[in-house]
Each structure stands twice: as structure tokens, then as C-alpha cells.
Amino acid sequence: MDSTNSETSKFANLAEFQRRTPPPEPLGRLLARAAERFGRRPHLTFLNRTWTFEQTHDLAGRLSAGLQAHGVGADDRVGVCLANLPHYPLACFALWGLGAAGVGMNPLYSLRQLSGIAVDSGVRWVVTSDHPASIGKLRELAAQVGCRLIVCRADAADLAGGPPPDLCDGEVALSDLLEAAPARGWGEPEVEALAMIQYTGGTTGAPKGAMLSHRNIWFAAHQIRNWLHRIRDGREAWYAAAPFSHITGLVNYIVEPAIVGGEAILTERFSPRELLELVRQGRLTILTAIPTMLSAIVAEPDAGELDWSGVIHVLVGGAPVPLELARRFHDLTGLWPQQGYAMTETSGSGVAMPSSAVPGHECATGLPMHDVPIEIRSVDDPGRRMGPGEPGEVCFGGPNVIASYWNRPLTDNELTPDGLFRSGDVGYLSEDGALYVVDRLKDVIICSGYNVYPRTIEDAVLEHPAVAETVAVGAPDDYRGETVLSVVTLRPGASLSLPELQDFLREKLSPIEMPKRLEILDAIPKTENAKLSRQAIRAMFSTAAPAPA
């Protein structure tokens, strides 16, 4: 979208989001520069301990030297299987300084998933913690695939002079690696060097390792920083709740604070009470969230009583933000959630909305960030560009888009003939350039031959005052092929029946979109990254509905 729109455009202020990104550099230089500019500013806070930029730069340099002494060098890959502990960003910057790459591994994954990632990426070392919920699994992993473990303390006491964790044979304490002097020549790999392998797509097939270069991540982080135009260098604080092993956590909580001298307040697991306490204290200024986090916030009885004026941006991604949820959040906090949309393959940047509602575009997914071409291509012919308002597959270009997966190139199913990345999502562009993502191609419900988009149904169902969260899926149906199943959780004290819901939706949905089944759960299953899990819902309700008499 052209940033020189006339003043009559709804997006006439877009230019303020479109500052140009500086030339890319190795990611290690971000921390080195932050240590110079913001040395004594808080960088990482965890369990009431805070490390300044000077301290984290020194620790990362020492960890880099310790890894080097154990044979880790340029082009090696090291697994990082940690919750949101301060050791995670230290490991990333230490590896990036060596020219080695991290491999993101979620400690909540099963042993089978972790083993698949470790074997595919060829890691020889994995950084993990002594947390009792994961250390046994990681030791089994090490025995299975022949890698070695670098173990840290789950309470981070080893970074504050405390004792090291208990080790088994062949394991190395991370604190022992910190005994080395900082590495020389730290932070000097080429910008095209591999920085991180992030695995994606594991719920729909074999996980694919997205190869993120220093250049990819640099551009993505600066694109997001430029879009969040109210950021003030040396003054911001993020509540780091999204997993570091996810692209959102990696870019927004590890790289972004190093660019602007901001504080990352780490938490192993999202807690709405913890977040509200940070708001109450005036410590939180930027919230990067997923819709389920917003749902949890609006469910807290005192959320609307707090002063939210210190929060300058609320960026929400990972899944579409239903309009009704955005309205509820705004009514309580005075803040409009900035819907964003990106993928691991786009390094976590892509499109986002301004920080206030745009009349007529309250349901839009976002506007393209600087240097992120977005085009809509025909699902049947990805070489054909669709016009404004015409739905098709959303396709990405730009310097933030990966060039390949690990161990295999991108295929024609993933690229258009002219090289844009195919998202697998259905969407359209408005006349004035706003992107509307309708749904995942694979999530489309086909009822009696008609395409039905779950998001349309979910947005309408969520408007019902009794509904707290909802997922719509296609359930097998002997007569229609598939029928719409609406799965909901209810707000405290509420009740709901299928006839009541259908009556409420009659003016909002067409007959083909109308839910024919309703299931009420105490909690909707979620993925390891806290997204509502359609896959789990489909597995729970896979029985076909009876045909009509």
C-alpha cells in the first residue's frame, strides 16, 4: 500500500508507521549497541531479579566463549529447549555471536516431537533447565538422539551466583560455561547467516524447520518496531508471556527490547492476575498477546478498574481477534487491540492495524508493514492476481520472508510462480489496501457443497452475551457432508441452548452458516502456544450427526 495516500484516506496517517529500516547487521550487534546506549537500564526481569543490558551483554559474551570452548562454532546448530527464562535470550545472543544457529524447542512438546526436531536439525547440544516437568524428558531425548545437555537452573539462581543444577554424566552446567572470558570478535557473522530454525506446521503434518537468517529477523523486528510508532527508546517494558520458542516470543521479547533498550518481564506461564498487577504498578507499557489472553483479561472482574494509560500498544496475533472481543477489551481498558498477522515463514512480521479503530475497518486484519508486499492470488492459479474485494490466497514477499526450510527447498505448493510465499490463508484486500483474512484454506467447512468460513461464525457467536470463547468446526454429517459445530465456553452464571443461539444468530448468519450442533465445555482445548485448538475439537466431536428424517 502506498504510504502517500491523500488526507481523505482512512489511512492518511500511515506514513508515521513506515519509517525505513536501517541496513541489516548481525543480531549480536543489537545487544552490544544496547549495552553501550542503555547499559544500566533493566533488560531482563525474572522472579524479582533484574539484569541490566551491561550484565546481559557480559553474560552472553561469556556464554559464547564457553560454547566455543566446547566445540560450538559457526554453522553449528544448538537446541534451546527452555521456558521463558533469562537463559533463553542469553543463549540466542551467544549463539548468534558465534555464527551458530539456535533451534527453538518448546519444552511442552512431547518426547516424540522433540526427537523429530532434534534429528531433523542435527543438534549436538541442547540447552535446557532442571525443571522437574521437563528434565527427565530431555534426558531421554539425549539418550535417544545422542546429543548432550547444557543445563541451567529453572529459578535462574545460577545467573546470580547460586549453585549449579544437579547433573548426570555427560551434562554440562550452563554456569560453568560462564567462567570463560568473553569471546573475541563477537557478533560478526554475515547477515545472510542462519540465526534460528523455528519449526512450524507440526499439527498438519511433519514439522518444517523455517530457516531464519540474521537478515530475516533484523527486518521483521524493525518492521514491528516502526509500526509500534509510540515506542520510546529506553522506556518500554514488555510482559513476555508468549513462548520464546514461538516466533512471536523470539522477535518481540528477545530482539525487540535490544533494539529499543526495553525491559522484558519474563514469565513462564501467562497469568492474567500477574499482568494486571504490572498494569496496577505502571510497569507494563507494551502488551503482545494472543486472543485467548485478551479473553482471560476481560474475564477478570477488576480489569476495568485499573489505569491502563501507561500501556501504549496492544499488538495481538496468532489468531483472528473477534470484533466483539476487541470491543469488550476496549470498553474495559480504553485500548484498541492492534490486530496483526504474520507467520513463522515471514519471521513474525507482516500486517497490523493502527492503535485505534478505523471506521469501516474494525474487522480488518491489517495493513502491510513497510517492505512487505501482500498480494491475493487465485487459489486455483497462484500466478493470477485477484482484484480488490476478490477472495483468494494471501501471499507474502519481502526481506523478512525465509528462503528455504531446513533440509528441503520451498516447493511450488509454497511459492507462487513469481516467488511470493503462499500462506495457505484465504483473504482479500479492500479498495484502500486493508487486508481481511477470512480463514485457513484447510479450515473451510464444506456444507452441501458450499464453502463456510469458521471465523464468520465465531465472530457472530461471540457477540452473544453468554459466550466467553468459541470455536467453529466442520463435523461429519451423513446428509450434508459436514455441518457447523459451535463449541463454546460460557461466561460465569450464564446458560445457553442451541435454539437460543440459533435465534440470536438468525439475522447475522445465512442458513448454511447456522450452527446445527452446540457443545458447551468448561474449557476449550488449547495448543502448546495457547491458541484454541481446532484439531483437538475435531477429534473430540468426530461422530457424524444423524441424517434428517
mmCIF file of C-alpha atoms in Angstrom, residues 152-299:
data_model
loop_
_atom_site.group_PDB
_atom_site.id
_atom_site.type_symbol
_atom_site.label_atom_id
_atom_site.label_comp_id
_atom_site.label_asym_id
_atom_site.label_seq_id
_atom_site.Cartn_x
_atom_site.Cartn_y
_atom_site.Cartn_z
ATOM 1 C CA CYS A 152 20.613 -24.309 33.823
ATOM 2 C CA ARG A 153 18.600 -23.633 36.955
ATOM 3 C CA ALA A 154 14.862 -23.161 36.389
ATOM 4 C CA ASP A 155 14.842 -20.466 39.075
ATOM 5 C CA ALA A 156 17.769 -18.641 37.362
ATOM 6 C CA ALA A 157 19.734 -18.651 40.628
ATOM 7 C CA ASP A 158 22.787 -19.839 38.680
ATOM 8 C CA LEU A 159 22.917 -16.415 36.977
ATOM 9 C CA ALA A 160 23.062 -14.708 40.361
ATOM 10 C CA GLY A 161 25.922 -16.674 41.931
ATOM 11 C CA GLY A 162 23.820 -19.571 43.179
ATOM 12 C CA PRO A 163 24.809 -23.230 42.961
ATOM 13 C CA PRO A 164 24.590 -25.096 39.634
ATOM 14 C CA PRO A 165 21.877 -27.697 38.953
ATOM 15 C CA ASP A 166 22.359 -31.366 39.727
ATOM 16 C CA LEU A 167 23.824 -33.064 36.669
ATOM 17 C CA CYS A 168 24.018 -36.533 35.160
ATOM 18 C CA ASP A 169 27.017 -37.964 33.327
ATOM 19 C CA GLY A 170 27.835 -36.089 30.133
ATOM 20 C CA GLU A 171 25.884 -32.975 31.049
ATOM 21 C CA VAL A 172 27.363 -29.502 31.408
ATOM 22 C CA ALA A 173 26.179 -26.762 33.758
ATOM 23 C CA LEU A 174 25.464 -23.535 31.910
ATOM 24 C CA SER A 175 27.002 -21.634 34.805
ATOM 25 C CA ASP A 176 30.322 -23.432 34.167
ATOM 26 C CA LEU A 177 30.330 -22.061 30.619
ATOM 27 C CA LEU A 178 30.074 -18.557 32.071
ATOM 28 C CA GLU A 179 33.509 -18.918 33.622
ATOM 29 C CA ALA A 180 35.126 -18.177 30.250
ATOM 30 C CA ALA A 181 36.276 -14.697 29.260
ATOM 31 C CA PRO A 182 34.007 -13.003 26.685
ATOM 32 C CA ALA A 183 34.600 -14.229 23.143
ATOM 33 C CA ARG A 184 36.703 -12.126 20.799
ATOM 34 C CA GLY A 185 35.164 -10.988 17.516
ATOM 35 C CA TRP A 186 31.712 -11.493 18.981
ATOM 36 C CA GLY A 187 28.761 -10.525 16.801
ATOM 37 C CA GLU A 188 30.418 -10.667 13.379
ATOM 38 C CA PRO A 189 28.714 -13.333 11.189
ATOM 39 C CA GLU A 190 27.313 -12.375 7.788
ATOM 40 C CA VAL A 191 23.731 -11.087 7.769
ATOM 41 C CA GLU A 192 22.693 -13.941 5.477
ATOM 42 C CA ALA A 193 23.935 -16.496 8.017
ATOM 43 C CA LEU A 194 21.383 -18.770 9.645
ATOM 44 C CA ALA A 195 20.292 -17.405 13.034
ATOM 45 C CA MET A 196 17.389 -19.629 14.069
ATOM 46 C CA ILE A 197 15.469 -22.678 12.939
ATOM 47 C CA GLN A 198 11.844 -22.427 14.059
ATOM 48 C CA TYR A 199 9.676 -25.475 13.433
ATOM 49 C CA THR A 200 6.153 -24.962 12.180
ATOM 50 C CA GLY A 201 3.296 -26.989 10.785
ATOM 51 C CA GLY A 202 3.505 -29.881 13.224
ATOM 52 C CA THR A 203 -0.279 -30.032 13.695
ATOM 53 C CA THR A 204 -0.901 -30.517 9.959
ATOM 54 C CA GLY A 205 1.930 -32.844 9.018
ATOM 55 C CA ALA A 206 5.643 -33.320 9.565
ATOM 56 C CA PRO A 207 7.091 -30.167 11.203
ATOM 57 C CA LYS A 208 9.091 -27.958 8.847
ATOM 58 C CA GLY A 209 12.137 -26.045 10.026
ATOM 59 C CA ALA A 210 11.862 -22.441 8.853
ATOM 60 C CA MET A 211 15.410 -21.129 8.279
ATOM 61 C CA LEU A 212 15.519 -17.605 9.715
ATOM 62 C CA SER A 213 18.609 -15.624 8.795
ATOM 63 C CA HIS A 214 20.011 -12.638 10.707
ATOM 64 C CA ARG A 215 18.658 -10.529 7.840
ATOM 65 C CA ASN A 216 15.146 -12.019 8.122
ATOM 66 C CA ILE A 217 14.886 -11.420 11.858
ATOM 67 C CA TRP A 218 16.511 -7.976 11.660
ATOM 68 C CA PHE A 219 13.942 -6.753 9.137
ATOM 69 C CA ALA A 220 10.993 -8.335 10.942
ATOM 70 C CA ALA A 221 11.905 -6.810 14.299
ATOM 71 C CA HIS A 222 12.458 -3.353 12.804
ATOM 72 C CA GLN A 223 9.222 -3.568 10.816
ATOM 73 C CA ILE A 224 7.337 -4.239 14.050
ATOM 74 C CA ARG A 225 9.270 -1.554 15.918
ATOM 75 C CA ASN A 226 8.418 1.013 13.230
ATOM 76 C CA TRP A 227 4.766 0.051 13.262
ATOM 77 C CA LEU A 228 4.580 0.442 17.038
ATOM 78 C CA HIS A 229 5.404 4.071 16.462
ATOM 79 C CA ARG A 230 4.785 5.257 20.023
ATOM 80 C CA ILE A 231 7.778 3.297 21.336
ATOM 81 C CA ARG A 232 10.261 5.460 23.235
ATOM 82 C CA ASP A 233 13.839 4.242 23.381
ATOM 83 C CA GLY A 234 14.918 3.226 26.861
ATOM 84 C CA ARG A 235 11.441 3.465 28.401
ATOM 85 C CA GLU A 236 9.343 0.468 27.390
ATOM 86 C CA ALA A 237 8.531 -2.814 29.131
ATOM 87 C CA TRP A 238 7.005 -5.972 27.640
ATOM 88 C CA TYR A 239 5.176 -8.692 29.537
ATOM 89 C CA ALA A 240 6.899 -11.669 27.931
ATOM 90 C CA ALA A 241 4.216 -14.338 28.092
ATOM 91 C CA ALA A 242 4.275 -15.836 24.582
ATOM 92 C CA PRO A 243 6.815 -18.688 24.420
ATOM 93 C CA PHE A 244 10.330 -17.750 23.333
ATOM 94 C CA SER A 245 10.231 -20.944 21.258
ATOM 95 C CA HIS A 246 7.483 -19.328 19.135
ATOM 96 C CA ILE A 247 8.336 -16.695 16.529
ATOM 97 C CA THR A 248 6.254 -14.094 18.417
ATOM 98 C CA GLY A 249 8.270 -14.511 21.590
ATOM 99 C CA LEU A 250 11.588 -14.655 19.750
ATOM 100 C CA VAL A 251 11.134 -11.420 17.802
ATOM 101 C CA ASN A 252 9.058 -9.371 20.222
ATOM 102 C CA TYR A 253 10.697 -10.234 23.555
ATOM 103 C CA ILE A 254 14.291 -11.132 22.633
ATOM 104 C CA VAL A 255 15.159 -8.970 19.621
ATOM 105 C CA GLU A 256 12.790 -6.004 20.033
ATOM 106 C CA PRO A 257 13.957 -4.927 23.530
ATOM 107 C CA ALA A 258 17.567 -4.986 22.346
ATOM 108 C CA ILE A 259 16.682 -2.571 19.540
ATOM 109 C CA VAL A 260 14.968 -0.001 21.764
ATOM 110 C CA GLY A 261 16.553 -0.578 25.185
ATOM 111 C CA GLY A 262 13.364 -2.033 26.648
ATOM 112 C CA GLU A 263 12.730 -4.384 29.544
ATOM 113 C CA ALA A 264 11.385 -7.902 29.067
ATOM 114 C CA ILE A 265 9.463 -9.015 32.154
ATOM 115 C CA LEU A 266 9.642 -12.800 31.871
ATOM 116 C CA THR A 267 7.019 -15.248 32.968
ATOM 117 C CA GLU A 268 6.977 -18.998 32.461
ATOM 118 C CA ARG A 269 3.210 -19.043 32.001
ATOM 119 C CA PHE A 270 0.700 -16.308 31.265
ATOM 120 C CA SER A 271 -1.278 -15.179 34.294
ATOM 121 C CA PRO A 272 -3.972 -12.503 33.934
ATOM 122 C CA ARG A 273 -3.521 -11.646 37.617
ATOM 123 C CA GLU A 274 0.222 -11.120 37.155
ATOM 124 C CA LEU A 275 -0.392 -8.954 34.101
ATOM 125 C CA LEU A 276 -2.994 -6.826 35.883
ATOM 126 C CA GLU A 277 -0.613 -6.329 38.780
ATOM 127 C CA LEU A 278 2.017 -4.995 36.374
ATOM 128 C CA VAL A 279 -0.584 -2.597 34.973
ATOM 129 C CA ARG A 280 -1.501 -1.557 38.508
ATOM 130 C CA GLN A 281 2.166 -0.825 39.232
ATOM 131 C CA GLY A 282 2.573 1.133 35.986
ATOM 132 C CA ARG A 283 5.377 -1.184 34.839
ATOM 133 C CA LEU A 284 3.840 -2.573 31.635
ATOM 134 C CA THR A 285 3.862 -0.389 28.500
ATOM 135 C CA ILE A 286 3.554 -2.851 25.577
ATOM 136 C CA LEU A 287 1.352 -5.922 25.522
ATOM 137 C CA THR A 288 1.917 -8.519 22.807
ATOM 138 C CA ALA A 289 -0.866 -11.048 23.131
ATOM 139 C CA ILE A 290 -2.995 -13.694 21.500
ATOM 140 C CA PRO A 291 -6.822 -13.589 21.617
ATOM 141 C CA THR A 292 -7.076 -16.127 24.442
ATOM 142 C CA MET A 293 -5.023 -13.759 26.625
ATOM 143 C CA LEU A 294 -7.476 -10.927 25.897
ATOM 144 C CA SER A 295 -10.347 -13.247 26.805
ATOM 145 C CA ALA A 296 -8.682 -14.024 30.133
ATOM 146 C CA ILE A 297 -8.138 -10.324 30.848
ATOM 147 C CA VAL A 298 -11.737 -9.310 30.167
ATOM 148 C CA ALA A 299 -12.905 -12.164 32.407
#
